[in-house]
Short mmCIF file of C-alpha atoms and ligand atoms in Angstrom, two decimals:
data_model
loop_
_atom_site.label_atom_id
_atom_site.label_comp_id
_atom_site.label_asym_id
_atom_site.label_seq_id
_atom_site.Cartn_x
_atom_site.Cartn_y
_atom_site.Cartn_z
CA MET S 83 12.71 35.05 11.13
CA ALA S 84 13.53 32.42 12.82
CA GLU S 85 16.39 29.24 11.49
CA HIS S 86 15.33 25.71 11.89
CA PHE S 87 18.28 23.28 10.57
CA VAL S 88 17.14 19.79 9.17
CA CYS S 89 19.61 17.52 8.67
CA ASN S 90 23.94 17.19 7.22
CA ILE S 91 23.67 16.95 4.14
CA SER S 92 24.54 13.79 4.30
CA GLU S 93 21.54 12.82 5.48
CA LEU S 94 19.88 13.66 2.39
CA ALA S 95 19.65 11.86 -0.95
CA GLU S 96 18.95 12.98 -3.77
CA GLY S 97 15.10 12.62 -5.01
CA ASP S 98 14.50 11.45 -0.68
CA VAL S 99 12.71 13.89 1.48
CA ARG S 100 12.42 15.15 4.97
CA ILE S 101 9.75 16.42 6.94
CA PHE S 102 10.31 18.03 10.54
CA GLU S 103 8.51 20.61 12.40
CA GLY S 104 9.06 24.01 13.02
CA GLU S 105 7.03 26.87 14.75
CA GLY S 106 4.42 25.01 14.98
CA LEU S 107 4.49 23.85 11.16
CA GLU S 108 5.36 20.64 9.52
CA ILE S 109 7.82 21.96 6.63
CA GLY S 110 8.75 19.02 4.29
CA VAL S 111 12.55 19.95 2.82
CA ILE S 112 12.92 18.06 -1.28
CA HIS S 113 16.67 16.75 -2.41
CA HIS S 114 16.33 17.84 -6.14
CA ARG S 115 19.09 17.76 -8.81
CA GLY S 116 21.76 18.71 -6.96
CA SER S 117 19.47 21.67 -4.89
CA TYR S 118 16.94 22.46 -1.49
CA TYR S 119 13.77 23.12 -1.79
CA ALA S 120 10.68 23.70 2.15
CA TYR S 121 7.71 23.73 2.19
CA GLN S 122 4.82 23.45 4.26
CA ASN S 123 3.50 20.11 4.53
CA LEU S 124 0.25 20.97 3.74
CA CYS S 125 -1.78 20.76 0.31
CA PRO S 126 -4.42 23.60 -0.60
CA HIS S 127 -7.03 21.36 -1.91
CA GLN S 128 -8.01 19.49 1.08
CA GLY S 129 -5.43 19.91 3.52
CA GLY S 130 -2.68 16.84 2.33
CA PRO S 131 0.31 16.32 3.52
CA ALA S 132 1.62 17.26 -0.55
CA CYS S 133 6.03 17.02 0.96
CA GLU S 134 4.95 13.04 1.61
CA GLY S 135 4.19 11.98 -1.99
CA LEU S 136 5.55 11.15 -4.86
CA ARG S 137 7.31 13.65 -7.30
CA LEU S 138 6.90 13.09 -11.00
CA PRO S 139 7.89 14.56 -14.30
CA GLN S 140 5.19 16.75 -16.67
CA VAL S 141 3.14 14.81 -18.55
CA VAL S 142 3.41 16.42 -22.09
CA ASP S 143 1.63 15.21 -25.21
CA VAL S 144 3.73 16.03 -28.30
CA ILE S 145 2.00 17.01 -31.46
CA GLY S 146 3.31 16.70 -34.49
CA ASP S 147 3.00 19.20 -37.69
CA GLY S 148 -0.63 19.57 -38.79
CA GLY S 149 -2.04 19.14 -35.41
CA VAL S 150 -0.94 15.48 -35.66
CA PHE S 151 -1.21 13.07 -32.02
CA LEU S 152 2.01 11.68 -31.92
CA GLY S 153 2.25 10.74 -27.88
CA GLN S 154 3.13 11.55 -25.00
CA LYS S 155 6.16 11.48 -23.26
CA PHE S 156 7.90 12.92 -19.19
CA ASP S 157 9.17 16.25 -19.41
CA GLU S 158 11.71 15.52 -17.04
CA ASP S 159 13.28 19.05 -17.19
CA ASP S 160 9.91 20.30 -14.82
CA MET S 161 8.93 17.89 -11.56
CA HIS S 162 6.32 17.29 -9.79
CA ILE S 163 5.52 16.82 -5.95
CA VAL S 164 2.58 14.75 -6.27
CA CYS S 165 0.23 15.09 -2.89
CA PRO S 166 -0.73 11.70 -2.02
CA TRP S 167 -4.27 12.46 -1.38
CA HIS S 168 -5.84 13.19 -5.10
CA GLY S 169 -2.77 13.91 -6.93
CA TYR S 170 -2.64 18.02 -7.37
CA GLU S 171 0.28 18.09 -9.25
CA TYR S 172 2.73 20.93 -7.89
CA HIS S 173 5.94 21.93 -9.28
CA LEU S 174 8.82 21.93 -7.56
CA THR S 175 10.75 24.20 -7.92
CA THR S 176 8.48 26.68 -6.78
CA GLY S 177 5.56 25.31 -5.43
CA SER S 178 2.59 26.69 -7.50
CA HIS S 179 -0.52 23.84 -8.78
CA VAL S 180 0.78 22.94 -12.26
CA CYS S 181 -2.95 24.13 -13.46
CA ASN S 182 -3.57 27.52 -10.69
CA ALA S 183 -0.57 29.46 -10.29
CA ALA S 184 -2.90 31.24 -8.09
CA LEU S 185 -2.77 27.54 -5.31
CA LYS S 186 0.45 27.26 -4.33
CA LEU S 187 2.53 25.40 -1.62
CA ARG S 188 3.64 28.06 0.75
CA LYS S 189 7.64 27.67 0.37
CA PHE S 190 10.16 28.85 3.20
CA GLY S 191 13.85 29.59 2.66
CA VAL S 192 16.64 26.11 2.89
CA GLU S 193 19.93 27.11 3.51
CA THR S 194 23.16 24.96 3.36
CA ARG S 195 25.97 25.54 4.93
CA GLN S 196 29.45 23.62 6.73
CA GLY S 197 28.23 20.42 6.24
CA GLY S 198 24.06 21.11 7.42
CA ILE S 199 20.87 22.65 6.14
CA TYR S 200 18.94 24.85 7.41
CA VAL S 201 14.92 26.29 6.55
CA GLN S 202 14.33 30.56 7.51
CA ILE S 203 10.16 29.99 8.61
CA MET I 28 6.22 2.18 9.21
CA THR I 29 5.60 4.98 13.04
CA PHE I 30 6.45 8.38 10.79
CA THR I 31 7.25 10.80 13.11
CA PRO I 32 7.99 14.28 11.39
CA GLY I 33 11.58 15.20 12.77
CA ASN I 34 13.08 12.48 12.75
CA HIS I 35 11.87 10.08 10.11
CA LEU I 36 13.50 10.71 6.25
CA ILE I 37 9.56 9.79 3.64
CA GLU I 38 10.23 7.54 1.06
CA PRO I 39 7.44 6.04 -1.98
CA SER I 40 9.61 3.56 -1.26
CA ARG I 41 8.50 2.33 2.66
CA GLU I 42 8.18 -1.02 3.52
CA ASP I 43 4.90 -0.22 5.40
CA PHE I 44 1.92 2.47 5.63
CA ASP I 45 0.08 2.96 7.82
CA SER I 46 -3.93 4.77 7.91
CA GLU I 47 -3.43 6.73 9.89
CA GLN I 48 -0.53 9.07 9.67
CA HIS I 49 -1.27 9.11 5.65
CA LEU I 50 -4.79 10.63 7.67
CA ALA I 51 -2.68 12.67 9.89
CA HIS I 52 -4.18 16.11 8.51
CA ALA I 53 -7.53 15.36 8.51
CA LYS I 54 -7.55 13.39 11.81
CA GLN I 55 -6.22 18.15 13.17
CA GLN I 56 -9.18 18.92 11.11
CA ALA I 57 -11.19 17.03 13.43
CA VAL I 58 -10.07 17.75 16.24
CA SER I 59 -9.77 21.83 15.12
CA ARG I 60 -13.62 22.16 14.27
CA GLY I 61 -14.75 20.11 16.88
CA TYR I 62 -16.80 17.78 15.17
CA GLU I 63 -17.32 15.27 18.97
CA ASP I 64 -19.25 17.44 18.63
CA PHE I 65 -21.71 15.79 17.13
CA LEU I 66 -22.55 12.56 14.31
CA ILE I 67 -21.00 12.64 11.09
CA VAL I 68 -21.62 9.15 9.00
CA ASP I 69 -20.42 8.86 5.91
CA VAL I 70 -23.07 7.51 3.32
CA ASP I 71 -20.45 6.39 0.26
CA SER I 72 -17.16 4.47 1.16
CA HIS I 73 -15.28 1.00 0.32
CA HIS I 74 -13.49 -1.99 2.18
CA TYR I 75 -11.23 -3.34 -0.83
CA GLU I 76 -12.66 -7.18 -0.53
CA THR I 77 -9.92 -8.39 -3.26
CA GLU I 78 -7.90 -9.04 -0.20
CA ALA I 79 -10.72 -10.98 2.36
CA PHE I 80 -12.64 -13.10 -1.42
CA GLN I 81 -10.73 -15.99 -0.52
CA GLU I 82 -12.42 -15.55 2.25
CA ILE I 83 -16.35 -14.16 0.30
CA ALA I 84 -15.57 -17.38 -2.53
CA GLU I 85 -16.33 -19.87 0.55
CA TYR I 86 -19.59 -18.66 0.60
CA ILE I 87 -20.33 -19.14 -3.41
CA ASP I 88 -23.18 -22.43 -3.56
CA ASP I 89 -22.01 -24.01 -6.07
CA PRO I 90 -19.10 -25.34 -5.86
CA VAL I 91 -18.39 -25.11 -9.39
CA LEU I 92 -18.01 -22.04 -9.26
CA ARG I 93 -16.43 -21.69 -6.19
CA LEU I 94 -13.94 -22.94 -7.40
CA GLU I 95 -13.34 -20.80 -10.29
CA ALA I 96 -13.20 -17.83 -8.45
CA LYS I 97 -10.83 -19.14 -5.90
CA TYR I 98 -8.50 -19.92 -8.41
CA GLN I 99 -9.49 -16.67 -10.31
CA GLY I 100 -9.76 -14.38 -7.57
CA MET I 101 -11.17 -11.12 -7.48
CA ALA I 102 -9.22 -7.80 -9.29
CA ARG I 103 -10.34 -5.49 -11.60
CA GLY I 104 -7.49 -6.65 -14.59
CA GLY I 105 -4.28 -4.21 -15.49
CA VAL I 106 -4.42 -1.28 -18.11
CA THR I 107 -6.26 -2.70 -20.21
CA SER I 108 -9.34 -3.92 -18.12
CA ILE I 109 -12.70 -2.00 -19.09
CA ASP I 110 -13.33 -1.83 -15.26
CA GLY I 111 -10.34 -0.21 -13.84
CA SER I 112 -7.59 0.08 -16.17
CA TYR I 113 -5.20 3.07 -14.23
CA GLN I 114 -8.13 4.42 -12.39
CA GLU I 115 -5.56 5.08 -9.31
CA MET I 116 -3.15 7.33 -11.08
CA THR I 117 0.27 5.42 -11.21
CA GLY I 118 1.30 5.51 -7.23
CA ARG I 119 -0.28 9.19 -7.31
CA VAL I 120 -2.48 8.38 -4.69
CA THR I 121 -0.60 6.73 -2.31
CA ARG I 122 -2.26 4.63 -0.78
CA TYR I 123 -3.66 2.47 -3.49
CA PRO I 124 -0.34 0.98 -3.92
CA MET I 125 0.70 1.18 -0.22
CA ARG I 126 -2.25 -0.02 0.85
CA ARG I 127 -1.55 -4.10 1.59
CA ARG I 128 1.14 -3.40 3.22
CA GLU I 129 -0.71 -2.22 6.12
CA LYS I 130 -0.87 -3.76 8.86
CA THR I 131 -3.88 -5.56 11.04
CA PRO I 132 -3.62 -7.52 14.34
CA PRO I 133 -4.79 -11.03 14.15
CA THR I 134 -8.18 -10.80 16.88
CA ILE I 135 -10.23 -8.67 14.42
CA HIS I 136 -11.28 -8.63 10.79
CA ARG I 137 -8.77 -7.01 9.27
CA ASP I 138 -11.44 -4.24 6.94
CA ILE I 139 -13.09 -3.97 10.81
CA THR I 140 -9.66 -2.12 11.70
CA LEU I 141 -8.34 -0.49 8.48
CA MET I 142 -12.41 1.24 9.02
CA ARG I 143 -11.62 1.87 12.04
CA ARG I 144 -8.36 3.98 10.74
CA TRP I 145 -10.34 6.01 8.70
CA MET I 146 -13.12 6.63 10.48
CA ASP I 147 -10.89 7.75 13.14
CA SER I 148 -9.16 10.36 11.26
CA MET I 149 -11.07 11.98 10.24
CA GLY I 150 -13.91 12.36 12.62
CA VAL I 151 -16.85 9.79 11.05
CA ASP I 152 -18.70 7.95 13.45
CA MET I 153 -20.99 5.51 11.11
CA ALA I 154 -20.85 4.71 7.72
CA CYS I 155 -21.94 3.19 5.21
CA MET I 156 -20.02 0.37 2.79
CA PHE I 157 -19.09 -1.05 0.18
CA PRO I 158 -16.91 -3.49 -2.15
CA THR I 159 -15.03 -2.19 -5.08
CA PRO I 160 -14.06 -4.63 -7.29
CA MET I 161 -17.32 -5.83 -7.62
CA LEU I 162 -19.76 -3.28 -7.55
CA ASN I 163 -18.43 -3.94 -11.51
CA ILE I 164 -20.36 -7.28 -12.20
CA ALA I 165 -23.18 -5.89 -12.89
CA THR I 166 -20.26 -6.45 -16.58
CA CYS I 167 -19.93 -9.65 -16.24
CA PRO I 168 -22.04 -11.29 -18.80
CA ARG I 169 -23.07 -14.86 -16.13
CA VAL I 170 -25.55 -13.11 -15.48
CA ASP I 171 -25.56 -15.94 -12.56
CA VAL I 172 -22.13 -15.22 -12.01
CA GLU I 173 -22.54 -12.02 -11.12
CA THR I 174 -26.14 -13.09 -8.66
CA ALA I 175 -23.72 -15.78 -6.56
CA LEU I 176 -21.05 -13.43 -6.03
CA ALA I 177 -23.55 -11.08 -5.14
CA ARG I 178 -25.29 -13.99 -2.54
CA ALA I 179 -22.18 -14.40 -1.20
CA TYR I 180 -20.54 -10.65 -0.61
CA ASN I 181 -23.95 -10.53 1.71
CA ARG I 182 -23.91 -12.96 2.85
CA TRP I 183 -19.99 -12.83 3.86
CA LEU I 184 -20.71 -9.41 5.11
CA CYS I 185 -22.88 -8.96 7.23
CA ASP I 186 -21.39 -12.23 8.81
CA ASN I 187 -18.19 -11.43 9.23
CA VAL I 188 -18.32 -7.50 9.41
CA LEU I 189 -21.97 -6.00 10.56
CA SER I 190 -22.66 -8.30 13.21
CA GLU I 191 -19.27 -7.35 14.55
CA GLU I 192 -18.83 -3.40 14.13
CA PRO I 193 -22.27 -1.48 14.78
CA ARG I 194 -20.13 1.00 13.45
CA LEU I 195 -19.98 -0.67 10.49
CA THR I 196 -23.58 -1.07 8.08
CA SER I 197 -23.88 -1.15 4.58
CA MET I 198 -26.95 -0.31 1.17
CA LEU I 199 -26.48 -3.80 0.39
CA TYR I 200 -25.48 -4.93 -3.25
CA LEU I 201 -28.74 -5.81 -5.52
CA PRO I 202 -27.76 -8.08 -9.30
CA PHE I 203 -30.40 -6.11 -10.95
CA ASN I 204 -29.87 -8.54 -13.90
CA ASP I 205 -31.40 -11.39 -11.85
CA PRO I 206 -35.05 -9.24 -10.20
CA ASP I 207 -35.85 -12.25 -8.66
CA ALA I 208 -32.61 -12.79 -6.94
CA CYS I 209 -33.42 -8.97 -6.47
CA LEU I 210 -35.82 -9.69 -4.49
CA ALA I 211 -34.98 -12.85 -2.46
CA MET I 212 -31.44 -10.55 -1.62
CA VAL I 213 -34.24 -7.85 0.05
CA GLU I 214 -36.11 -10.99 1.69
CA GLU I 215 -32.52 -12.91 2.91
CA PHE I 216 -30.55 -9.68 4.67
CA GLY I 217 -32.60 -7.02 4.88
CA ASP I 218 -32.94 -7.36 8.70
CA ARG I 219 -29.46 -8.63 10.12
CA LYS I 220 -27.71 -6.44 11.24
CA GLY I 221 -26.39 -3.16 9.39
CA VAL I 222 -28.04 -3.17 6.65
CA ILE I 223 -28.83 0.04 5.59
CA GLY I 224 -30.14 -0.09 2.81
CA PHE I 225 -29.70 -1.74 -0.93
CA MET I 226 -28.05 -0.70 -4.55
CA VAL I 227 -27.93 -0.85 -7.67
CA THR I 228 -24.40 -0.64 -9.52
CA SER I 229 -25.94 1.91 -11.97
CA THR I 230 -24.24 0.52 -14.79
CA HIS I 231 -26.96 -1.94 -15.41
CA TYR I 232 -27.63 -2.42 -18.47
CA LYS I 233 -31.10 -3.17 -17.22
CA ALA I 234 -34.44 -0.69 -17.14
CA ASN I 235 -35.30 0.06 -14.25
CA ASN I 236 -39.16 0.29 -14.55
CA ASP I 237 -39.07 -2.61 -15.50
CA ASN I 238 -42.36 -5.06 -14.41
CA ALA I 239 -39.14 -7.78 -13.18
CA TYR I 240 -38.47 -4.93 -10.20
CA MET I 241 -41.96 -4.08 -9.23
CA LYS I 242 -42.10 -7.48 -6.13
CA THR I 243 -39.22 -6.62 -4.99
CA TYR I 244 -39.70 -2.89 -4.53
CA ALA I 245 -43.07 -3.11 -2.80
CA ALA I 246 -39.94 -5.66 -0.24
CA LEU I 247 -38.22 -2.51 0.15
CA GLN I 248 -40.89 0.26 0.18
CA GLU I 249 -42.79 -2.52 2.78
CA ARG I 250 -39.31 -2.79 4.83
CA ASN I 251 -38.90 0.41 4.98
CA LEU I 252 -34.86 0.28 3.16
CA PRO I 253 -34.55 3.05 0.62
CA LEU I 254 -33.03 1.79 -2.98
CA GLY I 255 -29.85 3.41 -3.81
CA PHE I 256 -27.71 3.47 -6.61
CA HIS I 257 -24.89 3.46 -7.05
CA ALA I 258 -22.51 5.61 -10.49
CA ALA I 259 -19.90 3.82 -11.32
CA TYR I 260 -18.06 3.40 -15.74
CA THR I 261 -17.45 0.70 -17.90
CA TRP I 262 -15.13 1.08 -20.44
CA GLY I 263 -16.78 -1.05 -21.98
CA ASP I 264 -19.67 1.70 -22.66
CA GLN I 265 -20.58 1.88 -26.42
CA SER I 266 -19.99 5.00 -25.79
CA THR I 267 -17.08 5.32 -24.16
CA ARG I 268 -15.22 3.97 -25.73
CA LEU I 269 -14.91 6.93 -27.61
CA MET I 270 -12.86 8.18 -24.40
CA ASN I 271 -9.65 8.34 -25.34
CA ARG I 272 -9.07 8.94 -21.14
CA PHE I 273 -10.06 8.18 -17.74
CA ILE I 274 -11.00 11.44 -16.97
CA SER I 275 -13.05 11.09 -19.49
CA VAL I 276 -14.60 7.93 -18.55
CA HIS I 277 -14.27 9.02 -15.29
CA ALA I 278 -15.99 12.75 -15.31
CA LEU I 279 -18.95 11.53 -17.03
CA GLY I 280 -19.47 7.61 -16.73
CA PHE I 281 -20.06 8.98 -13.54
CA VAL I 282 -23.06 11.00 -13.81
CA TRP I 283 -24.75 9.36 -17.65
CA HIS I 284 -25.65 5.93 -15.98
CA ASN I 285 -27.74 7.62 -13.10
CA MET I 286 -28.66 10.75 -15.45
CA VAL I 287 -30.56 7.10 -17.19
CA HIS I 288 -31.39 6.08 -14.64
CA MET I 289 -33.42 8.61 -13.17
CA THR I 290 -34.27 9.69 -16.69
CA ASN I 291 -36.30 5.89 -16.36
CA TRP I 292 -38.42 6.49 -13.06
CA ILE I 293 -39.08 9.80 -12.72
CA VAL I 294 -40.83 9.86 -16.29
CA ASN I 295 -42.17 5.93 -15.61
CA GLY I 296 -43.52 7.65 -12.20
CA MET I 297 -42.66 5.21 -10.00
CA PRO I 298 -42.35 7.85 -6.48
CA GLU I 299 -46.06 7.59 -7.47
CA ARG I 300 -46.53 4.46 -7.69
CA PHE I 301 -44.00 3.72 -4.70
CA PRO I 302 -44.30 7.13 -2.63
CA LYS I 303 -42.40 5.30 0.73
CA LEU I 304 -40.07 4.27 -1.19
CA LYS I 305 -36.74 6.47 -0.92
CA THR I 306 -34.36 6.46 -3.24
CA VAL I 307 -30.91 7.78 -2.55
CA TRP I 308 -28.20 9.02 -5.41
CA ILE I 309 -24.25 7.73 -4.78
CA GLU I 310 -22.15 9.41 -6.51
CA SER I 311 -22.25 11.77 -9.29
CA GLY I 312 -21.24 14.66 -6.98
CA LEU I 313 -24.23 17.16 -7.22
CA ALA I 314 -23.94 19.67 -10.34
CA TRP I 315 -25.89 16.69 -12.43
CA VAL I 316 -29.36 16.98 -10.34
CA PRO I 317 -29.27 20.87 -11.41
CA PHE I 318 -28.65 19.93 -15.04
CA LEU I 319 -31.60 17.01 -15.55
CA MET I 320 -33.27 18.90 -13.12
CA GLN I 321 -34.15 21.66 -15.61
CA ARG I 322 -34.07 19.29 -18.76
CA LEU I 323 -36.69 16.92 -18.25
CA ASP I 324 -38.71 19.48 -16.19
CA ASN I 325 -38.92 21.97 -19.33
CA GLU I 326 -39.53 19.43 -21.20
CA TYR I 327 -42.38 18.29 -19.45
CA MET I 328 -44.49 20.78 -19.64
CA MET I 329 -45.04 20.26 -23.26
CA ARG I 330 -44.09 16.26 -22.89
CA SER I 331 -46.66 15.50 -20.49
CA SER I 332 -48.23 12.84 -22.20
CA ASP I 333 -44.86 10.83 -22.19
CA ALA I 334 -44.72 10.88 -18.37
CA PRO I 335 -48.52 11.58 -16.84
CA LEU I 336 -48.68 9.38 -13.83
CA LEU I 337 -46.55 12.64 -12.44
CA LYS I 338 -49.05 15.39 -10.64
CA ARG I 339 -45.64 17.30 -10.28
CA LYS I 340 -42.89 18.68 -12.37
CA PRO I 341 -40.15 16.24 -12.89
CA SER I 342 -37.77 18.18 -10.18
CA ASP I 343 -40.14 18.72 -7.35
CA TYR I 344 -39.62 14.58 -6.72
CA MET I 345 -36.40 15.16 -7.35
CA ARG I 346 -35.82 17.30 -4.70
CA GLU I 347 -37.59 14.26 -2.33
CA MET I 348 -34.97 12.65 -3.17
CA PHE I 349 -31.66 11.66 -1.02
CA TYR I 350 -28.21 13.21 -2.09
CA THR I 351 -23.97 12.10 -1.24
CA SER I 352 -22.25 14.57 -1.45
CA GLN I 353 -19.34 13.53 -2.86
CA PRO I 354 -17.25 13.20 -5.48
CA MET I 355 -18.08 17.10 -4.99
CA GLU I 356 -18.21 19.61 -8.10
CA MET I 357 -16.29 22.37 -6.06
CA VAL I 358 -13.33 24.16 -7.96
CA ASP I 359 -14.27 28.01 -8.43
CA ASN I 360 -17.88 28.05 -8.53
CA ARG I 361 -18.44 29.20 -4.79
CA GLU I 362 -22.24 30.56 -6.24
CA ALA I 363 -22.51 27.42 -8.57
CA LEU I 364 -22.21 24.91 -5.30
CA GLU I 365 -24.83 27.11 -3.69
CA LEU I 366 -27.92 26.95 -5.64
CA THR I 367 -27.31 23.51 -6.00
CA PHE I 368 -27.45 22.95 -2.07
CA LYS I 369 -31.05 25.29 -2.84
CA MET I 370 -31.88 22.80 -6.21
CA ILE I 371 -31.79 19.79 -4.25
CA LYS I 372 -33.14 20.81 -0.91
CA ALA I 373 -29.40 20.00 0.87
CA ASP I 374 -30.22 21.75 4.44
CA SER I 375 -32.34 17.85 4.17
CA GLN I 376 -31.23 15.55 0.81
CA LEU I 377 -28.40 16.28 0.73
CA LEU I 378 -25.59 13.14 2.47
CA TYR I 379 -21.80 13.54 3.84
CA SER I 380 -19.81 10.68 1.89
CA SER I 381 -16.19 10.44 0.93
CA ASP I 382 -15.98 7.86 -1.36
CA TYR I 383 -12.34 6.69 0.85
CA PRO I 384 -9.83 5.93 0.11
CA HIS I 385 -10.72 6.62 -3.79
CA TRP I 386 -8.72 9.02 -5.10
CA ASP I 387 -11.06 11.70 -5.26
CA MET I 388 -12.36 10.84 -1.68
CA ASP I 389 -13.99 14.23 0.24
CA LEU I 390 -13.25 14.17 3.76
CA PRO I 391 -16.06 16.29 6.03
CA SER I 392 -14.16 20.17 6.26
CA THR I 393 -15.37 20.16 1.91
CA ILE I 394 -19.36 20.17 3.57
CA TYR I 395 -17.85 21.55 6.44
CA ASP I 396 -15.93 24.56 5.65
CA LEU I 397 -18.31 25.40 3.07
CA PRO I 398 -19.79 29.14 4.19
CA PHE I 399 -22.90 30.18 3.02
CA LEU I 400 -23.50 26.46 5.81
CA ASP I 401 -24.93 27.52 8.65
CA GLU I 402 -23.95 25.10 12.09
CA SER I 403 -27.32 22.47 12.02
CA ALA I 404 -27.23 22.79 8.14
CA LYS I 405 -23.32 20.97 8.56
CA ARG I 406 -24.58 18.71 11.04
CA ALA I 407 -28.03 17.65 9.09
CA ILE I 408 -25.70 16.89 5.87
CA LEU I 409 -22.55 15.40 7.65
CA GLY I 410 -24.58 13.01 9.74
CA GLY I 411 -27.98 14.57 10.69
CA ASN I 412 -30.34 13.69 7.54
CA SER I 413 -28.72 10.05 7.64
CA GLN I 414 -29.87 9.81 11.24
CA SER I 415 -32.81 10.21 10.47
CA LEU I 416 -33.42 8.36 6.77
CA PHE I 417 -31.82 5.40 7.88
CA LYS I 418 -33.15 5.13 10.72
CA LEU I 419 -29.40 4.51 13.04
CA ASP I 420 -28.56 4.07 16.41
CA PRO I 421 -25.60 6.60 16.58
CA VAL I 422 -22.65 4.93 17.84
CA PHE I 423 -19.75 7.66 17.57
CA ALA I 424 -16.13 7.31 17.55
CA PRO I 425 -14.45 5.97 20.59
CA TRP I 426 -11.90 8.96 20.06
CA LYS I 427 -14.78 11.67 20.42
CA LEU I 428 -16.33 9.57 22.96
CA ALA I 429 -13.17 9.64 24.95
CA HIS I 430 -12.98 13.44 24.45
CA ARG I 431 -16.33 14.31 25.84
CA ALA I 432 -15.17 13.09 28.59
CA GLN I 433 -12.26 14.73 29.01
CA CYS I 434 -13.84 17.89 28.55
CA GLN I 435 -16.45 17.29 30.52
CA ASP I 436 -13.72 15.99 33.82
CA ALA I 437 -11.94 19.01 33.11
CA PRO I 438 -12.30 21.96 36.23
CA ALA I 439 -13.76 25.04 34.98
CA ALA I 440 -11.24 27.44 34.81
S1 LIG G 119 -5.93 17.35 -0.48
FE1 LIG G 119 -3.86 17.18 -1.65
S2 LIG G 119 -4.66 16.44 -3.17
FE2 LIG G 119 -6.20 17.11 -2.01
#
């Protein structure tokens, strides 16, 4: 396993992504709520650059007593990575597709130390 | 912005957009699969004529309407629009909000540059292009406006795009609410460079077996120009009004109107009346075809008196028609897809289409990677079938030609 220095912590603001190439792979590192997540920038759907898309929270249908539809809201605790080619959505913290857990972005370990962000490939 | 992996932050708020960067992975697929060895034709792609609408409006003859059109523009409207609504996925598909920021050189028409960029990225050599919001002018309650806009668009496209770039073609829009204008359109534009057929947007509330259209069909048949039915939906239809989410309206709407047109076409014996007129069914995916074949065959055996012009089963006629591939239903249904390919005789009748840049676009790899197709079937579907149907003179993407030349020049190892 090779370790790859991505950038300094100070260079990756909350909500941002940095895409780098390491061991022949494009990998995106996302900074979300103080943690760092690394995925291959390759969507299992048609091969799109999944990490280059938006991050949007899970949409929730709010159902009240008796099965009555009350409206919609975002679940900010379940942030998604949205592939920009067709909109496939993946849970940001696991990389699993929101409708089919068998469909996953390839995940890599991330470490932060001495002000730097490192990814294990 | 030029995105360089390793030294750039990618943010949705970035200022520029670059189709080639957005589709960099498509280009990798094109190279790794060896697309330079064969012709790829995309029979259904789009541009955003909204950006050139002021130019298009100049082609409207009526000075009053010309001014109205220039003032109002040609947008699909906001969140309440019956033809657009939130199709663009609230920014999830980033090329929608960002495409306007893409920079193009001033020396060549922007639409040509943008078309070339995505085509080159995907490995597409030739494309049949359609407008985007103007596909829905059929829903305009003013028939004369639809006709005037259709003619203006067709003239603009022929003069500014098709005449300039041999890789670009189109099946031109027929203003179906005005049958005489349809005929006039075929007569005026049938011989123009890059015109490979004509197209009806399938939300029209006109039956295609109406006697008023027979002259148009005869004119198309005589010129050997195919007739396309390009699917579309409208949220204004009585049935789609029952649906509250775009996924529902799109999933059903894009199939429903083509099913209506196909059923009228078959039951009224149009393939017998115009045996040489080829039809192309565009952007409804494929799953509806086996469904309709089975429904119509089953009922025809009991009620052939309702379709007395037919000499064979409905499915026999449908198997002789052409279908564009996108949006190909391909989630966990390999067996169904394979059977569908068999039922529609995909090897000779299926035409690859991307629908780029729309949200449900398909890359050539959706066909190329199918395990049940051999290499010759893949190449036929990706380009060969279109080449014969539309009698295309192949024009290859410059990068493919350069790549081939490079390989020829390379000394043998
Ligand atoms: S390639 Fe990612 S959503 Fe299609």
